Short mmCIF file of C-alpha atoms in Angstrom, two decimals:
data_model
loop_
_atom_site.label_atom_id
_atom_site.label_comp_id
_atom_site.label_asym_id
_atom_site.label_seq_id
_atom_site.Cartn_x
_atom_site.Cartn_y
_atom_site.Cartn_z
CA MET F 1 26.67 84.24 162.26
CA ILE F 2 23.26 85.80 162.66
CA SER F 3 23.17 89.58 162.52
CA GLN F 4 21.96 91.54 165.57
CA SER F 5 19.07 92.98 163.59
CA LYS F 6 17.91 89.50 162.54
CA ILE F 7 18.16 88.23 166.14
CA LYS F 8 16.00 91.13 167.23
CA LEU F 9 13.46 90.57 164.46
CA ILE F 10 13.26 86.80 165.09
CA ASN F 11 12.76 87.21 168.83
CA SER F 12 10.03 89.77 168.17
CA LEU F 13 8.09 87.05 166.31
CA SER F 14 7.02 85.51 169.62
CA LYS F 15 4.53 88.42 169.70
CA LYS F 16 1.48 88.47 167.40
CA LYS F 17 1.94 92.17 166.64
CA TYR F 18 5.35 91.55 165.05
CA ARG F 19 4.23 88.37 163.27
CA ASP F 20 1.48 90.46 161.69
CA ILE F 21 3.81 93.30 160.70
CA ASN F 22 6.45 90.99 159.23
CA GLN F 23 4.09 88.22 158.06
CA LEU F 24 6.61 85.71 159.39
CA PHE F 25 6.55 82.90 161.95
CA ILE F 26 9.14 80.73 163.70
CA ALA F 27 9.27 76.94 163.35
CA GLU F 28 11.70 74.88 165.41
CA GLY F 29 12.53 71.20 165.36
CA GLU F 30 13.68 68.67 162.81
CA LYS F 31 10.32 67.02 162.10
CA LEU F 32 8.47 70.33 161.91
CA VAL F 33 10.96 71.98 159.55
CA SER F 34 11.08 68.84 157.42
CA ASP F 35 7.24 68.82 157.20
CA LEU F 36 7.22 72.52 156.28
CA SER F 37 9.82 72.02 153.56
CA ASP F 38 7.57 69.31 152.04
CA SER F 39 4.63 71.72 151.97
CA SER F 40 3.73 74.86 150.06
CA ILE F 41 4.96 77.02 152.95
CA HIS F 42 7.82 79.32 152.02
CA ILE F 43 10.95 79.17 154.19
CA LYS F 44 12.67 82.56 154.17
CA TRP F 45 15.57 81.97 156.52
CA LEU F 46 16.89 78.70 157.84
CA PHE F 47 19.39 78.48 160.69
CA ALA F 48 20.88 75.06 161.36
CA SER F 49 23.93 73.14 162.56
CA LYS F 50 26.57 72.13 160.01
CA GLN F 51 25.56 68.49 160.45
CA TRP F 52 21.86 69.20 159.87
CA ILE F 53 22.59 71.12 156.66
CA GLU F 54 24.80 68.30 155.38
CA ASP F 55 22.06 65.75 156.13
CA HIS F 56 19.36 67.83 154.39
CA SER F 57 21.03 68.99 151.22
CA SER F 58 17.75 69.15 149.30
CA ILE F 59 16.12 71.68 151.66
CA ILE F 60 14.97 74.90 149.97
CA ALA F 61 15.06 78.30 151.68
CA ASP F 62 15.82 81.84 150.52
CA GLU F 63 18.84 81.88 152.81
CA ILE F 64 20.53 79.07 154.76
CA THR F 65 22.87 80.00 157.62
CA GLU F 66 25.15 77.50 159.33
CA CYS F 67 25.11 78.14 163.10
CA GLU F 68 26.84 76.99 166.25
CA GLU F 69 24.52 76.03 169.12
CA SER F 70 25.47 79.28 170.89
CA GLN F 71 24.00 81.20 167.94
CA LEU F 72 20.82 79.09 167.82
CA LYS F 73 20.36 79.78 171.54
CA LYS F 74 19.96 83.46 170.72
CA ILE F 75 16.88 82.88 168.54
CA THR F 76 15.25 79.79 170.06
CA GLN F 77 11.87 79.98 171.80
CA LEU F 78 12.53 76.64 173.51
CA LYS F 79 14.58 75.81 176.59
CA THR F 80 17.04 73.81 174.50
CA PRO F 81 17.37 74.84 170.86
CA SER F 82 16.78 72.20 168.20
CA PRO F 83 19.47 71.86 165.49
CA VAL F 84 17.24 73.74 163.04
CA ILE F 85 15.11 76.86 163.21
CA ALA F 86 13.14 78.13 160.21
CA ILE F 87 11.59 81.55 159.70
CA CYS F 88 8.63 81.09 157.35
CA SER F 89 6.15 83.33 155.56
CA ILE F 90 2.61 83.25 156.95
CA PRO F 91 0.52 81.88 154.05
CA ASP F 92 -1.73 84.50 152.50
CA GLN F 93 -5.01 82.57 152.60
CA LYS F 94 -7.97 84.34 151.00
CA ILE F 95 -11.39 83.22 152.23
CA GLN F 96 -12.92 83.92 148.82
CA ASN F 97 -10.74 81.13 147.38
CA LEU F 98 -12.07 78.57 149.87
CA ASP F 99 -14.36 75.93 148.36
CA ILE F 100 -16.66 74.54 151.06
CA ASP F 101 -18.97 72.55 148.77
CA LYS F 102 -16.95 69.38 148.32
CA ASP F 103 -15.65 68.43 151.75
CA LEU F 104 -15.90 69.04 155.47
CA THR F 105 -14.60 72.36 156.79
CA LEU F 106 -13.85 73.05 160.44
CA ALA F 107 -14.80 76.44 161.94
CA LEU F 108 -13.50 77.71 165.28
CA ASP F 109 -15.50 80.22 167.30
CA ASP F 110 -12.99 81.93 169.63
CA ILE F 111 -10.77 78.99 170.66
CA GLN F 112 -8.39 80.62 173.16
CA ASP F 113 -5.89 78.05 174.35
CA PRO F 114 -2.84 77.58 172.08
CA GLY F 115 -2.55 73.90 173.13
CA ASN F 116 -6.16 73.24 172.13
CA LEU F 117 -5.74 75.04 168.81
CA GLY F 118 -2.57 73.06 168.01
CA THR F 119 -4.27 69.78 168.92
CA ILE F 120 -7.29 70.66 166.75
CA ILE F 121 -5.03 71.43 163.74
CA ARG F 122 -3.30 68.05 164.29
CA LEU F 123 -6.73 66.34 164.40
CA ALA F 124 -7.82 68.09 161.20
CA ASP F 125 -4.70 66.78 159.45
CA TRP F 126 -5.37 63.23 160.73
CA PHE F 127 -8.98 63.30 159.56
CA GLY F 128 -8.15 64.83 156.19
CA ILE F 129 -9.79 68.21 156.87
CA LYS F 130 -7.84 70.63 154.69
CA ASN F 131 -9.37 73.92 155.79
CA ILE F 132 -10.06 75.58 159.14
CA VAL F 133 -11.92 78.89 159.31
CA CYS F 134 -11.19 80.81 162.51
CA SER F 135 -13.04 83.73 164.07
CA GLN F 136 -10.88 86.82 164.51
CA ASN F 137 -10.71 86.18 168.27
CA THR F 138 -9.39 82.65 167.91
CA ALA F 139 -5.80 82.24 169.17
CA ASP F 140 -3.17 82.91 166.52
CA ALA F 141 -2.14 79.68 164.79
CA TYR F 142 1.36 81.08 164.19
CA ASN F 143 2.02 81.47 167.91
CA PRO F 144 5.11 79.26 168.60
CA LYS F 145 3.14 77.24 171.19
CA VAL F 146 0.45 76.40 168.63
CA ILE F 147 3.03 75.55 165.95
CA GLN F 148 4.75 73.11 168.34
CA ALA F 149 1.44 71.51 169.41
CA THR F 150 0.48 70.83 165.78
CA MET F 151 3.48 68.47 165.50
CA GLY F 152 3.95 69.46 161.86
CA ALA F 153 0.28 69.50 160.87
CA ILE F 154 0.44 73.31 160.41
CA ALA F 155 2.24 72.52 157.14
CA ARG F 156 -0.76 70.69 155.70
CA VAL F 157 -3.86 72.50 156.97
CA ASN F 158 -4.99 75.87 155.58
CA LEU F 159 -6.09 78.46 158.14
CA PHE F 160 -8.42 81.36 157.33
CA TYR F 161 -9.02 84.14 159.89
CA THR F 162 -12.20 85.98 159.05
CA ASP F 163 -15.52 87.33 160.30
CA LEU F 164 -16.98 83.92 161.20
CA GLU F 165 -20.56 85.18 161.47
CA LEU F 166 -20.48 86.61 157.95
CA PHE F 167 -18.79 83.50 156.57
CA LEU F 168 -21.43 81.19 158.09
CA LYS F 169 -24.28 83.47 156.99
CA GLN F 170 -23.09 83.21 153.38
CA ALA F 171 -22.64 79.44 153.73
CA ARG F 172 -26.20 79.07 155.05
CA GLU F 173 -27.55 81.14 152.16
CA LYS F 174 -25.93 78.62 149.81
CA ASN F 175 -27.63 75.78 151.75
CA ASN F 176 -24.49 74.35 153.29
CA SER F 177 -25.05 72.26 156.43
CA ILE F 178 -23.62 73.91 159.52
CA TYR F 179 -23.05 71.56 162.44
CA GLY F 180 -22.21 72.38 166.03
CA THR F 181 -22.22 70.43 169.30
CA PHE F 182 -24.61 71.53 172.06
CA LEU F 183 -26.06 69.99 175.20
CA ASP F 184 -29.55 70.16 173.63
CA GLY F 185 -28.56 68.76 170.23
CA GLU F 186 -29.52 65.48 168.55
CA ASP F 187 -27.49 62.34 169.36
CA ILE F 188 -24.52 62.47 166.96
CA TYR F 189 -24.37 58.67 166.81
CA ARG F 190 -27.93 58.38 165.46
CA LYS F 191 -28.25 61.48 163.33
CA GLU F 192 -27.82 61.45 159.58
CA LEU F 193 -24.67 63.41 158.70
CA ASN F 194 -23.55 64.85 155.37
CA SER F 195 -20.10 64.18 153.96
CA CYS F 196 -19.86 67.94 153.27
CA GLY F 197 -20.55 70.87 155.50
CA ILE F 198 -19.07 73.04 158.20
CA ILE F 199 -18.44 71.81 161.74
CA VAL F 200 -18.26 74.65 164.31
CA MET F 201 -16.41 74.16 167.60
CA GLY F 202 -16.88 76.73 170.36
CA ASN F 203 -14.86 78.58 172.96
CA GLU F 204 -13.44 76.64 175.94
CA GLY F 205 -15.53 78.37 178.59
CA LYS F 206 -18.56 79.75 176.75
CA GLY F 207 -19.08 77.19 173.98
CA ILE F 208 -20.56 78.41 170.69
CA SER F 209 -21.69 82.04 170.97
CA SER F 210 -25.39 82.82 170.53
CA LYS F 211 -24.91 84.75 167.27
CA ILE F 212 -23.09 81.75 165.76
CA GLU F 213 -25.60 79.29 167.29
CA SER F 214 -28.41 80.97 165.34
CA LEU F 215 -26.59 80.09 162.10
CA VAL F 216 -26.14 76.39 162.94
CA SER F 217 -28.49 74.23 160.86
CA ASP F 218 -27.88 70.92 162.70
CA LYS F 219 -27.32 70.85 166.45
CA LEU F 220 -25.47 67.74 167.57
CA LEU F 221 -25.00 66.22 171.02
CA ILE F 222 -22.16 63.94 172.09
CA PRO F 223 -24.16 61.95 174.63
CA SER F 224 -22.75 61.04 178.02
CA PHE F 225 -22.81 57.35 178.95
CA SER F 226 -22.47 58.01 182.67
CA THR F 227 -25.07 56.33 184.88
CA ASN F 228 -24.23 58.72 187.71
CA PRO F 229 -26.86 61.49 188.02
CA ILE F 230 -24.02 63.94 188.61
CA HIS F 231 -21.39 63.79 185.90
CA SER F 232 -19.09 66.04 183.86
CA GLU F 233 -21.07 68.84 182.25
CA SER F 234 -18.99 69.06 179.12
CA LEU F 235 -15.97 67.76 177.27
CA ASN F 236 -12.75 69.62 176.58
CA VAL F 237 -12.96 71.21 173.09
CA SER F 238 -10.08 69.14 171.64
CA THR F 239 -11.65 65.87 172.72
CA ALA F 240 -15.10 66.98 171.50
CA THR F 241 -13.50 67.83 168.12
CA ALA F 242 -11.84 64.40 168.04
CA ILE F 243 -15.13 62.57 168.64
CA THR F 244 -17.06 64.74 166.15
CA LEU F 245 -14.52 64.36 163.32
CA SER F 246 -14.24 60.62 163.98
CA GLU F 247 -18.02 60.27 163.76
CA PHE F 248 -18.26 62.20 160.47
CA ARG F 249 -15.39 60.36 158.81
CA ARG F 250 -16.29 56.83 159.88
CA ARG F 251 -19.61 57.04 157.99
CA PHE F 252 -18.18 57.58 154.54
CA MET D 1 -7.63 81.41 211.10
CA ILE D 2 -5.47 78.63 209.74
CA SER D 3 -2.61 77.50 211.97
CA GLN D 4 0.97 77.84 210.72
CA SER D 5 1.46 74.07 210.91
CA LYS D 6 -1.61 73.48 208.73
CA ILE D 7 -0.48 76.10 206.19
CA LYS D 8 2.87 74.31 206.00
CA LEU D 9 1.26 70.89 205.62
CA ILE D 10 -1.23 72.08 202.98
CA ASN D 11 1.44 73.76 200.88
CA SER D 12 3.57 70.62 201.07
CA LEU D 13 0.73 68.75 199.31
CA SER D 14 1.76 70.24 195.99
CA LYS D 15 4.55 67.61 196.13
CA LYS D 16 3.80 63.91 195.57
CA LYS D 17 6.10 62.88 198.41
CA TYR D 18 3.99 64.73 200.98
CA ARG D 19 0.68 63.66 199.42
CA ASP D 20 1.88 60.07 199.83
CA ILE D 21 3.01 60.57 203.43
CA ASN D 22 -0.19 62.35 204.49
CA GLN D 23 -2.57 60.56 202.08
CA LEU D 24 -4.20 63.92 201.41
CA PHE D 25 -4.79 66.08 198.35
CA ILE D 26 -5.93 69.66 197.70
CA ALA D 27 -9.09 70.55 195.75
CA GLU D 28 -9.92 74.15 194.92
CA GLY D 29 -12.94 75.70 193.29
CA GLU D 30 -16.68 75.77 193.90
CA LYS D 31 -17.71 73.16 191.30
CA LEU D 32 -14.89 70.79 192.21
CA VAL D 33 -15.54 70.91 195.96
CA SER D 34 -19.28 70.58 195.36
CA ASP D 35 -18.65 67.49 193.16
CA LEU D 36 -16.36 66.00 195.80
CA SER D 37 -18.92 66.55 198.54
CA ASP D 38 -21.47 64.64 196.44
CA SER D 39 -19.08 61.69 196.10
CA SER D 40 -17.63 59.08 198.42
CA ILE D 41 -14.47 61.15 198.86
CA HIS D 42 -13.82 62.20 202.44
CA ILE D 43 -13.25 65.93 203.06
CA LYS D 44 -10.98 66.36 206.07
CA TRP D 45 -10.60 70.12 206.21
CA LEU D 46 -12.59 72.75 204.40
CA PHE D 47 -11.54 76.40 204.23
CA ALA D 48 -14.06 78.83 202.78
CA SER D 49 -15.41 82.35 202.85
CA LYS D 50 -18.26 83.16 205.24
CA GLN D 51 -20.61 83.56 202.24
CA TRP D 52 -19.69 80.19 200.75
CA ILE D 53 -20.28 78.40 204.05
CA GLU D 54 -23.69 80.09 204.44
CA ASP D 55 -24.64 79.08 200.88
CA HIS D 56 -23.54 75.45 201.40
CA SER D 57 -24.91 74.60 204.81
CA SER D 58 -25.28 70.89 203.96
CA ILE D 59 -21.59 70.36 203.20
CA ILE D 60 -19.90 67.67 205.28
CA ALA D 61 -16.25 67.85 206.37
CA ASP D 62 -14.38 66.86 209.53
CA GLU D 63 -13.57 70.50 210.15
CA ILE D 64 -14.90 73.66 208.47
CA THR D 65 -12.91 76.89 208.88
CA GLU D 66 -14.26 80.30 207.86
CA CYS D 67 -11.48 82.29 206.16
CA GLU D 68 -10.80 85.76 204.83
CA GLU D 69 -9.34 85.90 201.30
CA SER D 70 -5.96 86.81 202.82
CA GLN D 71 -5.97 83.46 204.66
CA LEU D 72 -7.04 81.49 201.57
CA LYS D 73 -4.16 83.11 199.68
CA LYS D 74 -1.73 81.39 202.03
CA ILE D 75 -2.88 77.90 201.01
CA THR D 76 -4.02 78.33 197.40
CA GLN D 77 -2.16 76.67 194.52
CA LEU D 78 -3.82 79.06 192.05
CA LYS D 79 -3.00 82.65 191.14
CA THR D 80 -6.30 83.85 192.59
CA PRO D 81 -7.78 81.70 195.35
CA SER D 82 -11.31 80.39 194.91
CA PRO D 83 -13.75 80.96 197.81
CA VAL D 84 -13.33 77.35 198.88
CA ILE D 85 -10.39 74.97 199.32
CA ALA D 86 -10.84 71.39 200.50
CA ILE D 87 -8.21 69.01 201.84
CA CYS D 88 -9.39 65.48 201.06
CA SER D 89 -8.24 61.95 201.84
CA ILE D 90 -6.77 60.05 198.89
CA PRO D 91 -9.17 57.12 198.41
CA ASP D 92 -7.64 53.80 199.41
CA GLN D 93 -8.43 51.83 196.25
CA LYS D 94 -7.44 48.17 196.35
CA ILE D 95 -6.88 46.52 192.97
CA GLN D 96 -8.11 43.18 194.31
CA ASN D 97 -11.57 44.74 194.78
CA LEU D 98 -11.76 45.83 191.14
CA ASP D 99 -14.25 43.88 189.03
CA ILE D 100 -13.25 44.02 185.37
CA ASP D 101 -15.72 41.44 184.06
CA LYS D 102 -18.84 43.56 183.68
CA ASP D 103 -17.74 46.80 182.05
CA LEU D 104 -14.96 48.61 180.23
CA THR D 105 -11.86 49.52 182.24
CA LEU D 106 -9.27 52.03 181.11
CA ALA D 107 -5.56 51.29 181.69
CA LEU D 108 -2.81 53.91 181.39
CA ASP D 109 0.74 52.91 180.53
CA ASP D 110 2.96 55.74 181.82
CA ILE D 111 0.89 58.83 180.87
CA GLN D 112 3.18 61.68 181.90
CA ASP D 113 1.42 64.96 181.28
CA PRO D 114 -0.91 66.15 184.09
CA GLY D 115 -3.15 67.91 181.54
CA ASN D 116 -3.56 64.71 179.52
CA LEU D 117 -4.27 62.65 182.63
CA GLY D 118 -6.91 65.13 183.83
CA THR D 119 -8.54 65.20 180.39
CA ILE D 120 -8.60 61.39 180.27
CA ILE D 121 -10.26 61.18 183.71
CA ARG D 122 -12.87 63.70 182.48
CA LEU D 123 -13.45 61.58 179.35
CA ALA D 124 -13.81 58.42 181.46
CA ASP D 125 -16.50 60.14 183.52
CA TRP D 126 -18.32 61.29 180.36
CA PHE D 127 -18.27 57.82 178.85
CA GLY D 128 -19.30 56.11 182.09
CA ILE D 129 -15.97 54.35 182.68
CA LYS D 130 -15.79 53.96 186.46
CA ASN D 131 -12.29 52.56 186.85
CA ILE D 132 -8.85 53.55 185.58
CA VAL D 133 -5.83 51.36 186.28
CA CYS D 134 -2.55 53.29 186.09
CA SER D 135 1.01 52.01 185.83
CA GLN D 136 3.22 53.11 188.71
CA ASN D 137 4.96 55.60 186.39
CA THR D 138 1.77 57.35 185.32
CA ALA D 139 1.52 60.96 186.59
CA ASP D 140 -0.09 61.26 190.01
CA ALA D 141 -3.83 61.88 189.69
CA TYR D 142 -3.82 63.86 192.95
CA ASN D 143 -1.39 66.45 191.56
CA PRO D 144 -3.30 69.80 191.77
CA LYS D 145 -2.88 70.30 187.97
CA VAL D 146 -4.56 66.96 187.26
CA ILE D 147 -7.34 67.61 189.77
CA GLN D 148 -8.11 70.95 188.09
CA ALA D 149 -8.05 69.44 184.58
CA THR D 150 -10.58 66.76 185.58
CA MET D 151 -13.17 69.54 186.18
CA GLY D 152 -14.69 67.52 189.02
CA ALA D 153 -14.53 64.10 187.35
CA ILE D 154 -11.91 62.97 189.91
CA ALA D 155 -14.86 62.67 192.34
CA ARG D 156 -16.54 59.99 190.22
CA VAL D 157 -13.76 57.86 188.71
CA ASN D 158 -11.78 55.32 190.75
CA LEU D 159 -8.03 55.27 190.19
CA PHE D 160 -5.83 52.28 190.90
CA TYR D 161 -2.03 52.59 190.77
CA THR D 162 -0.47 49.17 190.38
CA ASP D 163 1.99 46.98 188.48
CA LEU D 164 0.20 47.25 185.13
CA GLU D 165 2.03 44.32 183.54
CA LEU D 166 0.99 41.97 186.34
CA PHE D 167 -2.58 43.28 186.29
CA LEU D 168 -2.92 42.72 182.53
CA LYS D 169 -1.26 39.30 182.74
CA GLN D 170 -3.88 38.20 185.26
CA ALA D 171 -6.68 39.71 183.15
CA ARG D 172 -5.44 37.81 180.06
CA GLU D 173 -5.35 34.56 182.04
CA LYS D 174 -9.03 35.09 182.83
CA ASN D 175 -9.72 35.64 179.08
CA ASN D 176 -10.51 39.35 179.30
CA SER D 177 -10.10 41.27 176.05
CA ILE D 178 -7.23 43.74 176.20
CA TYR D 179 -7.40 46.50 173.59
CA GLY D 180 -4.74 49.02 172.62
CA THR D 181 -4.26 51.42 169.70
CA PHE D 182 -1.28 50.89 167.39
CA LEU D 183 -0.28 52.00 163.90
CA ASP D 184 -0.41 48.36 162.74
CA GLY D 185 -3.75 47.50 164.39
CA GLU D 186 -7.11 46.65 162.81
CA ASP D 187 -9.44 49.49 161.78
CA ILE D 188 -11.37 50.36 164.97
CA TYR D 189 -14.42 51.38 162.91
CA ARG D 190 -14.75 47.93 161.33
CA LYS D 191 -13.60 45.63 164.09
CA GLU D 192 -15.99 43.79 166.38
CA LEU D 193 -15.62 45.19 169.89
CA ASN D 194 -16.75 43.75 173.21
CA SER D 195 -18.78 45.77 175.68
CA CYS D 196 -16.37 44.56 178.40
CA GLY D 197 -12.61 44.55 178.48
CA ILE D 198 -9.60 46.71 179.16
CA ILE D 199 -8.52 49.58 176.90
CA VAL D 200 -4.83 50.47 177.26
CA MET D 201 -3.57 53.95 176.32
CA GLY D 202 0.17 54.52 176.02
CA ASN D 203 2.77 57.11 176.91
CA GLU D 204 2.79 60.44 175.02
CA GLY D 205 6.14 59.90 173.33
CA LYS D 206 6.69 56.16 173.27
CA GLY D 207 3.15 54.81 172.99
CA ILE D 208 2.39 51.44 174.59
CA SER D 209 5.59 49.78 175.88
CA SER D 210 6.66 46.46 174.33
CA LYS D 211 6.07 44.44 177.50
CA ILE D 212 2.48 45.76 177.67
CA GLU D 213 2.00 45.35 173.90
CA SER D 214 2.69 41.62 174.24
CA LEU D 215 -0.32 41.37 176.59
CA VAL D 216 -2.75 43.16 174.24
CA SER D 217 -5.23 40.69 172.70
CA ASP D 218 -6.77 43.10 170.15
CA LYS D 219 -4.67 45.72 168.41
CA LEU D 220 -6.74 48.61 167.11
CA LEU D 221 -5.93 51.37 164.63
CA ILE D 222 -7.59 54.78 164.46
CA PRO D 223 -7.19 55.24 160.70
CA SER D 224 -6.12 58.53 159.19
CA PHE D 225 -8.38 59.98 156.48
CA SER D 226 -5.70 62.23 155.04
CA THR D 227 -5.13 61.94 151.31
CA ASN D 228 -1.74 63.63 151.68
CA PRO D 229 1.10 61.05 151.52
CA ILE D 230 2.79 62.95 154.35
CA HIS D 231 0.50 63.45 157.33
CA SER D 232 0.57 63.45 161.13
CA GLU D 233 2.15 60.27 162.45
CA SER D 234 0.00 59.98 165.52
CA LEU D 235 -2.72 61.57 167.61
CA ASN D 236 -2.34 63.16 171.02
CA VAL D 237 -3.19 60.57 173.70
CA SER D 238 -6.23 62.47 175.04
CA THR D 239 -7.80 62.75 171.59
CA ALA D 240 -7.00 59.09 170.81
CA THR D 241 -8.70 58.13 174.11
CA ALA D 242 -11.73 60.26 173.16
CA ILE D 243 -12.12 58.54 169.78
CA THR D 244 -11.59 55.05 171.22
CA LEU D 245 -14.09 55.47 174.07
CA SER D 246 -16.61 57.04 171.70
CA GLU D 247 -16.30 54.08 169.34
CA PHE D 248 -16.74 51.49 172.09
CA ARG D 249 -19.73 53.22 173.68
CA ARG D 250 -21.62 54.05 170.49
CA ARG D 251 -21.95 50.35 169.63
CA PHE D 252 -23.92 49.31 172.70
#
């Protein structure tokens, strides 16, 4: 049984305000919960079917509650509840602990769409990018839609929400390379790229904002290969991130 | 004024059944309609505000109707209607006219999500891929959600819906290279790639089906760069398409 007060609290976590107050997020689905339990993320409450608990005897959570499907239905954010729902602590990532000197770091300048953000986190995991620095106006990574779209990658990528302008300013002062894609950049396929640095991806509609653009040290262009004088003006931010990360990683 | 019978017909076009019967699709938005009018696509009816018609005096359509916003609201598929809505003929693409010997062709094996399909069409346009061959079970490219996600690229990419297995069988018999991405393929970054051939992308959940896999001549792998023993098992199909097309085009 899940208490009424817990049901209320869990359902409130679909809203950012209550995730912030409680510093908790919801994760649903067998693969996702299994990935989270293999990570440093702390599972506070776990609600699952009898069968699931029997099959996952090694799972660690502060509290494990066996539930009938009718109970899981009361806390699910999905149309059909999965056999397991975990309530996890939002990791307390401190930007001052982030080391940007030894690897690539991804920075997001106001990415708005939860699907795009989830896809970008999944890409970061695939390309071995451990850290993503997000502007304060980037969509919340602990939104259930983002969590689902990461397909488990949220368990392995660290997210830092901070003043992106200040962060990049300090990085520039320490001579870190700051890359971004623009329509007037240099051909990414021909340009020399560093194995370390920060790659900034911009907002879906507006691209990289002008105050962030002024901090970019290396403007890149993903060239179009269309022979048609009229062609698409830009790429979707997830696909642009995919191409950029692929290009950086394939060199080293 | 738009007649009641036209309003009924136009609204029915949100369903594939009625698009097929009427061989028409809806396109909304200034950029999209402008892109379509610059392409070979035939605009049958155009409904637009007085201002829009004055600003686009060169636009060609069988019939142009000046509308108040209240009229546009009756036929829009969006929350807020754009100042222009076009009803266009679905191009009659015949697979036997498709020449696959001189360039790359994209083939889609049961892509289901309209957002993914639209993003893939937009990528094809960016990378100068003129033709996409879709299995019969691929989402309908003339679905309003797909049209919107292409951001105008639907005007410049030819789509062929056909028996994909038969099409690939015939292509193999003529010694065309058929590429596909798999977890047991060869590293795409190191493998020799042809400037011509067919690139197959698979279904979101199941990947490339076994009957199509048996027709692939060159299995490719987009390698993961994660150092974590547990990492994402796959990439989203749009991002995998982005990386694959980027890798083919950058070589030539």
